[in-house]
Short mmCIF file of C-alpha atoms and ligand atoms in Angstrom, two decimals:
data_model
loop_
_atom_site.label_atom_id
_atom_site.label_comp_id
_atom_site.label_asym_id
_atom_site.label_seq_id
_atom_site.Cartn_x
_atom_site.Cartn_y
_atom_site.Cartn_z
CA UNK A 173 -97.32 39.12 -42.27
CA UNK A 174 -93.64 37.08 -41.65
CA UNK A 175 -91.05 39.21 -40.68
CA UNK A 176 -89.16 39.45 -44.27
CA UNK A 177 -86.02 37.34 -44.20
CA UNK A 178 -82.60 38.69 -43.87
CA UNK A 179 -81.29 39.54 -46.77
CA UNK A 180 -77.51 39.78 -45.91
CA UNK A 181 -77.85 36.84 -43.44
CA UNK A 182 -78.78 34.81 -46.83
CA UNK A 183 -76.05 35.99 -49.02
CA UNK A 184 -73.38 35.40 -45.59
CA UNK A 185 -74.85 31.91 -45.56
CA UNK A 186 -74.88 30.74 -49.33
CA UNK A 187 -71.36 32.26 -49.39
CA UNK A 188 -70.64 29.74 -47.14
CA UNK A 189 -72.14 27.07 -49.16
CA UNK A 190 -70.81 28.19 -52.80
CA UNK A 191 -68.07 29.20 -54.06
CA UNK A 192 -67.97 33.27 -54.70
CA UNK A 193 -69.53 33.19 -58.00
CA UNK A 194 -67.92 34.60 -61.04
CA UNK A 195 -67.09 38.62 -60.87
CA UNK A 196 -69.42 38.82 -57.96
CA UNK A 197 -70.12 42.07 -56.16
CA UNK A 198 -67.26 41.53 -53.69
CA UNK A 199 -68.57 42.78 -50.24
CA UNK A 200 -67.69 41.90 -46.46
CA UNK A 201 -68.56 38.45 -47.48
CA UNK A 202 -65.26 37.47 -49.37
CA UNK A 203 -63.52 38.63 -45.56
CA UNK A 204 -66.05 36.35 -44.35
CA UNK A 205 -65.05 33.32 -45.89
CA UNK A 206 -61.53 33.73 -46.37
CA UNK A 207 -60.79 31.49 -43.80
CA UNK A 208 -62.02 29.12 -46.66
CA UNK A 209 -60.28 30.05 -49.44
CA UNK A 210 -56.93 31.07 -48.10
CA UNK A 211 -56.33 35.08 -49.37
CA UNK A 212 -52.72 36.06 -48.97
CA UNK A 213 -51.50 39.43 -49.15
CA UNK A 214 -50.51 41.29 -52.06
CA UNK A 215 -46.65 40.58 -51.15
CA UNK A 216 -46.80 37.09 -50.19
CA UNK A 217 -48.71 36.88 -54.10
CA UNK A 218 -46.06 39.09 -56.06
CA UNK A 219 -43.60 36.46 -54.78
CA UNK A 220 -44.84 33.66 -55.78
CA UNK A 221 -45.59 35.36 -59.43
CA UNK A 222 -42.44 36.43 -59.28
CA UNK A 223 -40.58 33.18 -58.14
CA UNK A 224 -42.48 31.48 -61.55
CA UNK A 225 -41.42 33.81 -64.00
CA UNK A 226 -44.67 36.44 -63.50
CA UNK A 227 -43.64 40.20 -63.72
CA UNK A 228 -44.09 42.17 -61.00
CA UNK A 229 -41.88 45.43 -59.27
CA UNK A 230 -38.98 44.98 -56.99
CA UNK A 231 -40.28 45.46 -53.82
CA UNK A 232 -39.42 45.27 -49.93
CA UNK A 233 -41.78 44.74 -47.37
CA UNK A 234 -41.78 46.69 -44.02
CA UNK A 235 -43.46 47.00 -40.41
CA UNK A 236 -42.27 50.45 -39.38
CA UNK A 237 -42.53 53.87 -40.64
CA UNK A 238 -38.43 53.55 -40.69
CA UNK A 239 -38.40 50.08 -42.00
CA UNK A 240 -40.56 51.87 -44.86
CA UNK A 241 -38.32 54.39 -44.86
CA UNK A 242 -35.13 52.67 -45.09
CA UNK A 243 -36.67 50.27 -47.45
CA UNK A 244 -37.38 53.43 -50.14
CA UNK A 245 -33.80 54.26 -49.66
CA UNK A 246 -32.65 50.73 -50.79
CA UNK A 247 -34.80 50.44 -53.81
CA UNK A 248 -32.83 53.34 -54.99
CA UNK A 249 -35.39 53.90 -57.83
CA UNK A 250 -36.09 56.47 -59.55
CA UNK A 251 -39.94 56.74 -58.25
CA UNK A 252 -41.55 54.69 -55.43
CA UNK A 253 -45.27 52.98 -54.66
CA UNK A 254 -46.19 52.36 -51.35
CA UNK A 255 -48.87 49.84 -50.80
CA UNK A 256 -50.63 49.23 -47.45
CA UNK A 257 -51.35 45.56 -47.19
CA UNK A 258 -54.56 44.43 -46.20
CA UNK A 259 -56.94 41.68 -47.72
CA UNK A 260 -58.81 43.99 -49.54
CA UNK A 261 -58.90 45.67 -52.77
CA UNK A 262 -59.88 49.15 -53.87
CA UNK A 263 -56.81 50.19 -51.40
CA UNK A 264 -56.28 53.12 -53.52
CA UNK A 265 -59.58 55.22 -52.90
CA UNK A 266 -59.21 54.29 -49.47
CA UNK A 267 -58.92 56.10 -46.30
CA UNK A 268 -56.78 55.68 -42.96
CA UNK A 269 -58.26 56.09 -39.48
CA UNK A 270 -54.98 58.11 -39.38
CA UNK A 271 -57.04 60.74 -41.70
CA UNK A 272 -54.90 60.15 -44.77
CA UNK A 273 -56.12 59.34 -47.97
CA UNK A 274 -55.41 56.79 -50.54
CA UNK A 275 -53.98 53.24 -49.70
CA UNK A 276 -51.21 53.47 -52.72
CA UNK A 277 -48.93 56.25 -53.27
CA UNK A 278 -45.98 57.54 -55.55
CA UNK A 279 -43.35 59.46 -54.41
CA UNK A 280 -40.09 60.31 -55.76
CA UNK A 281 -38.36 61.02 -51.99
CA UNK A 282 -37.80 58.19 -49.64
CA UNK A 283 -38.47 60.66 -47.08
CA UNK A 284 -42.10 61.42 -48.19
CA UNK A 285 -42.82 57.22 -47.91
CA UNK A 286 -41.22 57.81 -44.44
CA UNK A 287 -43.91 59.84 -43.54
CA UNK A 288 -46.68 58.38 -45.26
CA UNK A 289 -46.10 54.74 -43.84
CA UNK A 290 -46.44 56.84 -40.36
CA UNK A 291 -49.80 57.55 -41.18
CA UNK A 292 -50.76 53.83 -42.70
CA UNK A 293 -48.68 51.48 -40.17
CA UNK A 294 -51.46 51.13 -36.73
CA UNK A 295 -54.21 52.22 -38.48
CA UNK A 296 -57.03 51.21 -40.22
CA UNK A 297 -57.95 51.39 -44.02
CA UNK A 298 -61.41 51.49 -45.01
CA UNK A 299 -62.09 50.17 -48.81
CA UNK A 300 -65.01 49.55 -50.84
CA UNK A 301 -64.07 45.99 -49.98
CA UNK A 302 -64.00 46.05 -45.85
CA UNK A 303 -65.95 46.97 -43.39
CA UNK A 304 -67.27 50.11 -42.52
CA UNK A 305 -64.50 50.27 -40.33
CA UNK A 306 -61.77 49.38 -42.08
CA UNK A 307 -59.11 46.80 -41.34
CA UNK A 308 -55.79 47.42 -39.57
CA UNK A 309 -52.55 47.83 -41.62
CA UNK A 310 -49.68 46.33 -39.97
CA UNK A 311 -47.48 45.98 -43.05
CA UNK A 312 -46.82 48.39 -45.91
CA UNK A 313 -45.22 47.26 -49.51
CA UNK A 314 -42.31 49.75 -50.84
CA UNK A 315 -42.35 49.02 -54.34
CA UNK A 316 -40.17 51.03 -57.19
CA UNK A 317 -42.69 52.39 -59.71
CA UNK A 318 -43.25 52.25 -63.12
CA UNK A 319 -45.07 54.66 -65.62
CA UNK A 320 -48.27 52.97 -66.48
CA UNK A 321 -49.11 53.27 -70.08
CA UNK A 322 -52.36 51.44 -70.34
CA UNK A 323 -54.59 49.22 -67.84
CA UNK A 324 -56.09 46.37 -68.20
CA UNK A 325 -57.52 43.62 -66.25
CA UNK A 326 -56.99 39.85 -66.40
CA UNK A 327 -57.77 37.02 -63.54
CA UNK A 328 -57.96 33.05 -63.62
CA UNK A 329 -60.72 31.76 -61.53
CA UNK A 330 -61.83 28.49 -60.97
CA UNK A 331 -65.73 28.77 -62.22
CA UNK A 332 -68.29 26.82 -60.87
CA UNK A 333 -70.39 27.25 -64.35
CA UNK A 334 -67.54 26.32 -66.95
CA UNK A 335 -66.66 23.61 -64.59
CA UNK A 336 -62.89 24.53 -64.29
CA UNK A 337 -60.99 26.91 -64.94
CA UNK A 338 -61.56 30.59 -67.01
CA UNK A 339 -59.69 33.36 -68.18
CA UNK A 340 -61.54 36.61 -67.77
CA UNK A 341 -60.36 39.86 -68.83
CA UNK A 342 -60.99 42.87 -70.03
CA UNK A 343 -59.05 46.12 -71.83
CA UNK A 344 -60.29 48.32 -69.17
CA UNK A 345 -58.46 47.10 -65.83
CA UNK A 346 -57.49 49.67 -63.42
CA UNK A 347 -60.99 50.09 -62.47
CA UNK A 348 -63.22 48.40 -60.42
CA UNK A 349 -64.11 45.29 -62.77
CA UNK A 350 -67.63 44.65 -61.17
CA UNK A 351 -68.69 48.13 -62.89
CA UNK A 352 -67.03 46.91 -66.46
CA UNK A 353 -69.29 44.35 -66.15
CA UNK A 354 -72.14 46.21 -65.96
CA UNK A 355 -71.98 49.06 -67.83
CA UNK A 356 -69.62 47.68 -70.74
CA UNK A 357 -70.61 44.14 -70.58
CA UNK A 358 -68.95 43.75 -74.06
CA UNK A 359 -65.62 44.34 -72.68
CA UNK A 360 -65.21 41.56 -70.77
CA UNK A 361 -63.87 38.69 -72.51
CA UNK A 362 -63.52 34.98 -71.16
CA UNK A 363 -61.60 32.11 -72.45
CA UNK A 364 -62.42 28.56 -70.58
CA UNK A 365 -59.49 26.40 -70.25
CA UNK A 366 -59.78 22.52 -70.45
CA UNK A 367 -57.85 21.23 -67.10
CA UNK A 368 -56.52 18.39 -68.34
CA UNK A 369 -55.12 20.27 -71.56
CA UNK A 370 -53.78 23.60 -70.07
CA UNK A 371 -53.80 26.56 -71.46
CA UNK A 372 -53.20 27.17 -75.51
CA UNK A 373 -50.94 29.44 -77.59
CA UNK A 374 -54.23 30.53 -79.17
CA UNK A 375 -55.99 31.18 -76.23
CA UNK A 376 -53.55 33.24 -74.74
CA UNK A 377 -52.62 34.98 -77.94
CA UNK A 378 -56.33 36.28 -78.30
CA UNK A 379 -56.92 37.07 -74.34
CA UNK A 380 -53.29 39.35 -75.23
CA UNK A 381 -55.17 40.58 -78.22
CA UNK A 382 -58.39 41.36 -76.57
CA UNK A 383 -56.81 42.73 -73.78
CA UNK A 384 -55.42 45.41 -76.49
CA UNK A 385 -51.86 44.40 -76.26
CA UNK A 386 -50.28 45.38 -79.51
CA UNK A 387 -46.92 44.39 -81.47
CA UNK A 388 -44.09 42.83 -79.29
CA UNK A 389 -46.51 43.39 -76.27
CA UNK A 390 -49.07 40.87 -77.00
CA UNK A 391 -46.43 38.07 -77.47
CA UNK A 392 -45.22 39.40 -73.91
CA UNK A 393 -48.58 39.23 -72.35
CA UNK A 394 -49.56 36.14 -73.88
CA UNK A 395 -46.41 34.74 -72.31
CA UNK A 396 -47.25 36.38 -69.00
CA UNK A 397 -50.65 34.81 -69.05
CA UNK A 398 -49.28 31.39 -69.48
CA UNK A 399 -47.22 31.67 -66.78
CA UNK A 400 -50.08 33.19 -64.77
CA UNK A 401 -51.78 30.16 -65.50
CA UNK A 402 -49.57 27.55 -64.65
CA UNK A 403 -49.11 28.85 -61.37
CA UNK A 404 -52.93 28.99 -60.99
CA UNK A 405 -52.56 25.19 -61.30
CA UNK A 406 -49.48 24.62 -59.50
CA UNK A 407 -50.34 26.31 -56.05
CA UNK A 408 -54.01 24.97 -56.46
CA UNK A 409 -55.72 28.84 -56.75
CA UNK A 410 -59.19 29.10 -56.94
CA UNK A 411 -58.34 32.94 -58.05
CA UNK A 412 -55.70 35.02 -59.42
CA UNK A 413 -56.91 38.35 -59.90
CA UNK A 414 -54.25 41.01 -61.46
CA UNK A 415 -55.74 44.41 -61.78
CA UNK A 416 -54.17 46.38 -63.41
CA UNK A 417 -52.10 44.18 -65.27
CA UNK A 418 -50.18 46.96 -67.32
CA UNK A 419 -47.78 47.88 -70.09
CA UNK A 420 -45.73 50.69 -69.39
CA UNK A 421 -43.88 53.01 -71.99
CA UNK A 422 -40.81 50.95 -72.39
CA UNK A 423 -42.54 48.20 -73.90
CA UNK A 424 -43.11 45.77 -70.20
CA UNK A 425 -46.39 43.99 -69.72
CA UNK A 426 -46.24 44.17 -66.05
CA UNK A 427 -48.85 42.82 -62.85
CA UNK A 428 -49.16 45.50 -60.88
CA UNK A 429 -51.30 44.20 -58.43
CA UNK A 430 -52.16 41.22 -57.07
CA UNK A 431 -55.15 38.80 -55.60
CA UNK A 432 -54.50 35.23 -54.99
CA UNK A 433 -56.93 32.78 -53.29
CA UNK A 434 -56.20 29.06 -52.26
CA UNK A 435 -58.56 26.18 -52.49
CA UNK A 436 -58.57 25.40 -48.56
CA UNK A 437 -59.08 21.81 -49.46
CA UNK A 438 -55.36 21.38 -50.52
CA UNK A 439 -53.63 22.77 -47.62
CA UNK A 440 -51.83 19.08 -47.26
CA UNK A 441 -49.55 19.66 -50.80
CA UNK A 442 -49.71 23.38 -50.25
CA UNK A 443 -47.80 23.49 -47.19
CA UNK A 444 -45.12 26.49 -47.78
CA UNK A 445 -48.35 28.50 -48.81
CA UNK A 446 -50.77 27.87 -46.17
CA UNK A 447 -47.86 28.40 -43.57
CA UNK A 448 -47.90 32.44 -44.70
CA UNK A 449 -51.46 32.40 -43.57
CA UNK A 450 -51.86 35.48 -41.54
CA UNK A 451 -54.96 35.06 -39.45
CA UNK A 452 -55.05 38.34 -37.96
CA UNK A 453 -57.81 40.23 -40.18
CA UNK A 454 -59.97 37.09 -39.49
CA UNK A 455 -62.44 37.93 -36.44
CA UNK A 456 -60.62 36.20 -33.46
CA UNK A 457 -63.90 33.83 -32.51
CA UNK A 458 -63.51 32.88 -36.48
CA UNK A 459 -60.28 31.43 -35.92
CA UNK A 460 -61.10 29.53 -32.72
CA UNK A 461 -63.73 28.22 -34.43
CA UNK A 462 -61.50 27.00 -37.42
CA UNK A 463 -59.16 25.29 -34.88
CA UNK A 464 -61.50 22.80 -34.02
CA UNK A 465 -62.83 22.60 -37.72
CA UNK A 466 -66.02 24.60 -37.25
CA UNK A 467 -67.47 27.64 -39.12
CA UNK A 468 -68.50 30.43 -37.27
CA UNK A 469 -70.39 33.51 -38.82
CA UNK A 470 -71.61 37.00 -36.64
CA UNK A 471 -74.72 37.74 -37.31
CA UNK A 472 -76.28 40.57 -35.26
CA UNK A 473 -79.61 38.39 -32.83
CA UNK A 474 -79.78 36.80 -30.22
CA UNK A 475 -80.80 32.89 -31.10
CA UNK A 476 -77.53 30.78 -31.53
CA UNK A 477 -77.66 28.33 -33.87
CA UNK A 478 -75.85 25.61 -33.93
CA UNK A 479 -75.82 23.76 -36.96
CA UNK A 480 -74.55 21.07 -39.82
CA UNK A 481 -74.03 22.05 -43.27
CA UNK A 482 -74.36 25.57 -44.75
CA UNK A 483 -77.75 24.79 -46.39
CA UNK A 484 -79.66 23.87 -43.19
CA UNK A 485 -78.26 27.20 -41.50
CA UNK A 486 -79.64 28.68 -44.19
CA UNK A 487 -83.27 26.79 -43.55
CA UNK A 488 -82.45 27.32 -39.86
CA UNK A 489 -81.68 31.47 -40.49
CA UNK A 490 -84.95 31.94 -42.61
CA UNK A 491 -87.41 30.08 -39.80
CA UNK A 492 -86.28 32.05 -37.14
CA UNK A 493 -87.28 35.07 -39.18
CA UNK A 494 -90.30 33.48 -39.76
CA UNK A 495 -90.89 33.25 -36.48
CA UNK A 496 -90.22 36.81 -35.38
CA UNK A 497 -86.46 35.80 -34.21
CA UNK A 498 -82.92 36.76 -35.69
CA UNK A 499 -80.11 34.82 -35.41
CA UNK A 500 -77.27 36.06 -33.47
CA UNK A 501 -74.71 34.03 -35.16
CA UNK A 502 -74.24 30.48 -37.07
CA UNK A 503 -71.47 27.50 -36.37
CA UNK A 504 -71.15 24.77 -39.09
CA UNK A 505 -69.87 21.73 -37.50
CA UNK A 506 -69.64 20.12 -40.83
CA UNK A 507 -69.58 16.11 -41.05
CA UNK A 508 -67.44 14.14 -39.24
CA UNK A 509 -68.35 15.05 -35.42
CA UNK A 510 -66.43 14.59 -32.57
CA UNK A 511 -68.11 14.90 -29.14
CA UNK A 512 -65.12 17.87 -28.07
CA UNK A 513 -66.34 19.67 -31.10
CA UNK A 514 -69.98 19.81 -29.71
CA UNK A 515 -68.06 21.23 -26.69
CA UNK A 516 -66.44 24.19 -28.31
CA UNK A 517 -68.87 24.76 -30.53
CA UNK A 518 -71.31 25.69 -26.90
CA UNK A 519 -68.43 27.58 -25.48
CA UNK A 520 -67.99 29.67 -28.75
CA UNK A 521 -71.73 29.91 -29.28
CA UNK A 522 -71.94 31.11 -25.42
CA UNK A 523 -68.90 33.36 -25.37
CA UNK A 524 -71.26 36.36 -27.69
CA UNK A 525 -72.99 38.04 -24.54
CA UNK A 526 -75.77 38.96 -27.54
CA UNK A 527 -76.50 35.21 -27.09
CA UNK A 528 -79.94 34.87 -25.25
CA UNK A 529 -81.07 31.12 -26.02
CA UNK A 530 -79.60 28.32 -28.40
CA UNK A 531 -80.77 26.69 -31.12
CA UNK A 532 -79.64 23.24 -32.27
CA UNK A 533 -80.83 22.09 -35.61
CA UNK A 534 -79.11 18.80 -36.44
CA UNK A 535 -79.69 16.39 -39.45
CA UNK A 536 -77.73 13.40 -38.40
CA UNK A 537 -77.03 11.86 -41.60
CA UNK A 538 -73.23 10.95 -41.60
CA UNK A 539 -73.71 12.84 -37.94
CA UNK A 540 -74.44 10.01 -35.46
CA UNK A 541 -76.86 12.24 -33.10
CA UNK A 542 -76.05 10.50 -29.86
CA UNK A 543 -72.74 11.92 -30.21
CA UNK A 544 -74.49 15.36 -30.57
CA UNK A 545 -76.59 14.50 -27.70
CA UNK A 546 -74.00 13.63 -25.60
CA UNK A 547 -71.22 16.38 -25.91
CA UNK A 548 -74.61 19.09 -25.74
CA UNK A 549 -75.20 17.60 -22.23
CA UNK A 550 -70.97 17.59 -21.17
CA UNK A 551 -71.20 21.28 -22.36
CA UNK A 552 -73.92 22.07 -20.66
CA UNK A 553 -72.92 21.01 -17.41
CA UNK A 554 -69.67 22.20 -17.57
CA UNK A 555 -70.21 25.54 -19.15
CA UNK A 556 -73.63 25.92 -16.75
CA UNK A 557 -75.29 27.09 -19.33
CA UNK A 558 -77.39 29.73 -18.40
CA UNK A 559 -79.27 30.57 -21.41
CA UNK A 560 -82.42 28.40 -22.83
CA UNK A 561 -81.34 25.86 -24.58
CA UNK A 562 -83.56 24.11 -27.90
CA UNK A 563 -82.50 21.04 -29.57
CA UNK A 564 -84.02 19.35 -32.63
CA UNK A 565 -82.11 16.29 -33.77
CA UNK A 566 -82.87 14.08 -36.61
CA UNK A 567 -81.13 11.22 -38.60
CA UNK A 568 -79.12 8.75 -37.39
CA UNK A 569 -79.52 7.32 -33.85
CA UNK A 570 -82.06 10.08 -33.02
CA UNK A 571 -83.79 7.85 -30.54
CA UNK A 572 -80.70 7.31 -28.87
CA UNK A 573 -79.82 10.86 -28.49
CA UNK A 574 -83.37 12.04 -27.43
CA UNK A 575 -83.18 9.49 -24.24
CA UNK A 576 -79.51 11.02 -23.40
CA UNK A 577 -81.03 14.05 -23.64
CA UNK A 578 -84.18 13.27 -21.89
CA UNK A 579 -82.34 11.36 -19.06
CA UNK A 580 -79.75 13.86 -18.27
CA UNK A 581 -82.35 15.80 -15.94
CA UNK A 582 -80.74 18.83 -18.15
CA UNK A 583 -83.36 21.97 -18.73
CA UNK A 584 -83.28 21.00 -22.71
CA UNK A 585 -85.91 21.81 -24.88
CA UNK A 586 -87.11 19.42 -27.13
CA UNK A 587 -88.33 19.96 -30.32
CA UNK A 588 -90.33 17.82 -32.48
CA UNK A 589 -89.25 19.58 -36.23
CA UNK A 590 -87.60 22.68 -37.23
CA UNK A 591 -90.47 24.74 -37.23
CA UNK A 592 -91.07 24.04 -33.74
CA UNK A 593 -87.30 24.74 -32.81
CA UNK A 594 -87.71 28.28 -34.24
CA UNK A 595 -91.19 28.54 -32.42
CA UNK A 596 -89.70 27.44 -29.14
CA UNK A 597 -85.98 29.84 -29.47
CA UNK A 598 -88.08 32.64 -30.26
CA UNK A 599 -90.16 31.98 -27.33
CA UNK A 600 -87.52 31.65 -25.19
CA UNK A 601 -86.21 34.74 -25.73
CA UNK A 602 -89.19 37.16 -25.76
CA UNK A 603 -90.78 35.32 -22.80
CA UNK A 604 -87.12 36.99 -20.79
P1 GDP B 972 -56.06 48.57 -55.26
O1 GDP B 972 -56.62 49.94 -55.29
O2 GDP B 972 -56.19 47.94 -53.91
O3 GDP B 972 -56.60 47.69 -56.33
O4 GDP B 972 -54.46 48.70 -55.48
P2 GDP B 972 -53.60 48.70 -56.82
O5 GDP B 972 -52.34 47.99 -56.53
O6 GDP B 972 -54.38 48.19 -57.98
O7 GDP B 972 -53.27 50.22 -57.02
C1 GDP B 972 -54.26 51.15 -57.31
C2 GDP B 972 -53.84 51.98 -58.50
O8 GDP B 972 -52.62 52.64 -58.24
C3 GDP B 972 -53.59 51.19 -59.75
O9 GDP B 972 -54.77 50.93 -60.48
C4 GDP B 972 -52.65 52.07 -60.51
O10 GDP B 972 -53.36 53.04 -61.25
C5 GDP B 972 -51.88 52.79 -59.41
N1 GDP B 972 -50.54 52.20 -59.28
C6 GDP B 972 -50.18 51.12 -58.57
N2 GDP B 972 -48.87 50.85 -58.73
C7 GDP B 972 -48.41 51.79 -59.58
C8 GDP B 972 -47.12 52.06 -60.15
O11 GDP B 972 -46.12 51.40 -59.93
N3 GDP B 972 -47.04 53.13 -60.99
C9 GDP B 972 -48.10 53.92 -61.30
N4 GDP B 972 -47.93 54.90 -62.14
N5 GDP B 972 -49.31 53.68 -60.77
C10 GDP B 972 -49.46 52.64 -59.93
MN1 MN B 973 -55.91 46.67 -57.94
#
């Protein structure tokens, strides 16, 4: 019997390749591929809503317990929210390293957020959302509250199946949406917008309706939802998520929280946006690898695999299985190749001690392979590699690339097809 393929290896990988699907089960993957779709945090979002008309609190930002403090003094309101600020939702059932519990709390004393933002600032918060454990707060949000009348939810996405844009909502927001879906399938209501078009009166009017929004209220959150739109478009989002977006008993349709992903692919226009793009929660090997325009993804092996294009990782990931090997991690080069690439891509493949042999599986089809071939044998000499090493080119100029290889008196592995490859890396490493 084949060793059964790894499940969550599959899911990492597709993620890669498509975009999160509609009101997908959010896991660790979204972290894993936010260095694709830029995520900003829930501050950076509520300004930009708020800059284009969007409701949202009044709010200060702050990086010390007495920054937080100070900052609750200011708002002088007559009840405060503080909101650690990580890139992950379901903050409010979570729990601190620190002990304390819940990621958003009210308080009427600016002392009391004092003392609370002492026990969020430093240390981690564990969601639903992160991993097991949990993702370090450096910054908390000091927001004046509002009484919360009803809670709904409402988010634009950019949907693969209605081939553009879609409103989704739904009158029971608050709540984790994902479980909506399931249980009250029925209350989750969609609206697809034509692109070119833009939103209509009508369709906001019945999303307001739908959403329950009654009286002068649904004018309000029809308005809101326009304007929730428009910046959808305007800062090229592939998602604006508000949940809970709220009316409160004085009559306010107001976004109380705040989700807002970028389409990576228009960082050129979106300059002022992308330059907020806080790196930090990103593994630090993830962001090396982005500076030289490579994916990287942990996996939890020992066969590095070297790669082009998220559906031949995928290929590569279930062969090794096959085979009786796991993966200990993945980098994409992409297309357009540049022998330094193949260099950094071997020094971040080589850096994971975990790493016991490597496994190249190239398709040279824009990919000239001769440029593979020849920045595998400049890293190998000048990293001295020390573990096995397993190439399988094919494509473009792989006759070239298999002399380089062959010439360079190098201790590479040749291998005829993929299957081999996997044969030979798992070899490799159980023959150590
Ligand atoms: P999340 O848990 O990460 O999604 O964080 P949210 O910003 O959605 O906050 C969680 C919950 O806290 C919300 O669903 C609200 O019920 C509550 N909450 C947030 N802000 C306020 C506020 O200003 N006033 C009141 N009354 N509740 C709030
Ligand atoms: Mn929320």
């Amino acid at each position: 019997m084949a060793a059964p393929v790894g499940a969550q290896a599959r899911k990492l990988l597709r993620d890669l390749a498509l975009r999160p699907p509609l009101l997908a089960a959010r896991s660790q993957v979204v972290q894993l591929t936010s260095r694709r779709w830029l995520n900003l945090q829930e501050y950076q979002s509520k300004k930009l809503m708020s800059d284009n008309g969007v409701k949202v609190q009044r709010f200060f930002v702050a990086d010390t317990a007495s920054e937080a403090l100070e900052a609750a003094k200011r708002l002088n309101a007559k009840e405060i929210v503080l909101k650690a600020q990580i890139l992950a939702g379901g903050r409010g059932k979570g729990v601190f390293s620190s002990g304390l519990k819940g990621g958003v709390h009210l308080t009427k004393d600016p002392k009391v957020v004092g003392q609370l933002a002492k026990q969020m600032i430093g240390y981690n918060l564990a969601t639903k959302q992160t991993p097991k454990e949990g993702v370090k707060v450096k910054k908390v949000m000091v927001a004046e509250a509002l009484d919360i009348s009803r809670e709904t939810y409402l988010a634009i996405l950019m949907d693969r199946s209605c081939n553009g844009p879609v409103l989704v909502g739904s009158p029971q927001g608050g709540v984790d949406i994902e479980e909506v879906a399931v249980s009250n399938p029925e209350l989750i209501f969609k609206e697809q917008i034509d692109i070119i078009e833009g939103i209509k009166d009508s369709q906001a009017q019945r999303m307001a309706e739908n959403l329950g929004f009654l009286g002068p209220l649904k004018n309000q959150a029809a308005d809101q939802i326009k304007k929730l739109y428009n910046l959808f478009l305007k800062i090229d989002a592939t998602q604006v998520e508000v949940n809970p977006f709220g009316e409160t008993p004085e009559g306010q349709v107001v976004c109380f929280d705040a989700k807002i992903n970028f389409d990576d692919n228009a960082e050129f226009r979106q300059k002022d946006i992308f330059a907020m793009d806080d790196k930090s929660e990103n593994e630090p090997i993830e962001n090396e690898a982005a500076r030289y325009d490579l994916k990287y993804i942990g996996l939890d092996g020992n066969i590095a695999c070297f790669v082009n294009g998220a559906g031949l990782a995928m290929a590569t990931c279930d062969i090794i299985f096959l085979n009786g090997g796991k993966p200990a991690n993945f980098l994409d080069l992409g297309g357009g190749v540049k022998e330094s690439q193949v260099y950094q891509a071997f020094k971040l493949l080589t850096a994971d001690p975990k790493v016991e042999a490597i496994l190249v599986n190239i398709f040279g089809g824009i990919v000239n392979c001769a440029i593979i071939a020849n920045g595998i044998t400049k890293a190998c000499r000048e990293l001295e590699l020390k573990v096995p090493l397993v190439v399988r080119l094919e494509g473009t100029n792989v006759h070239e690339a298999q002399n380089i290889l062959s010439n360079s008196g190098l201790p590479i592995t040749s291998a005829v097809d993929l299957e081999d490859a996997a044969k030979k890396a798992v070899a490799s490493v159980a023959k150590k």
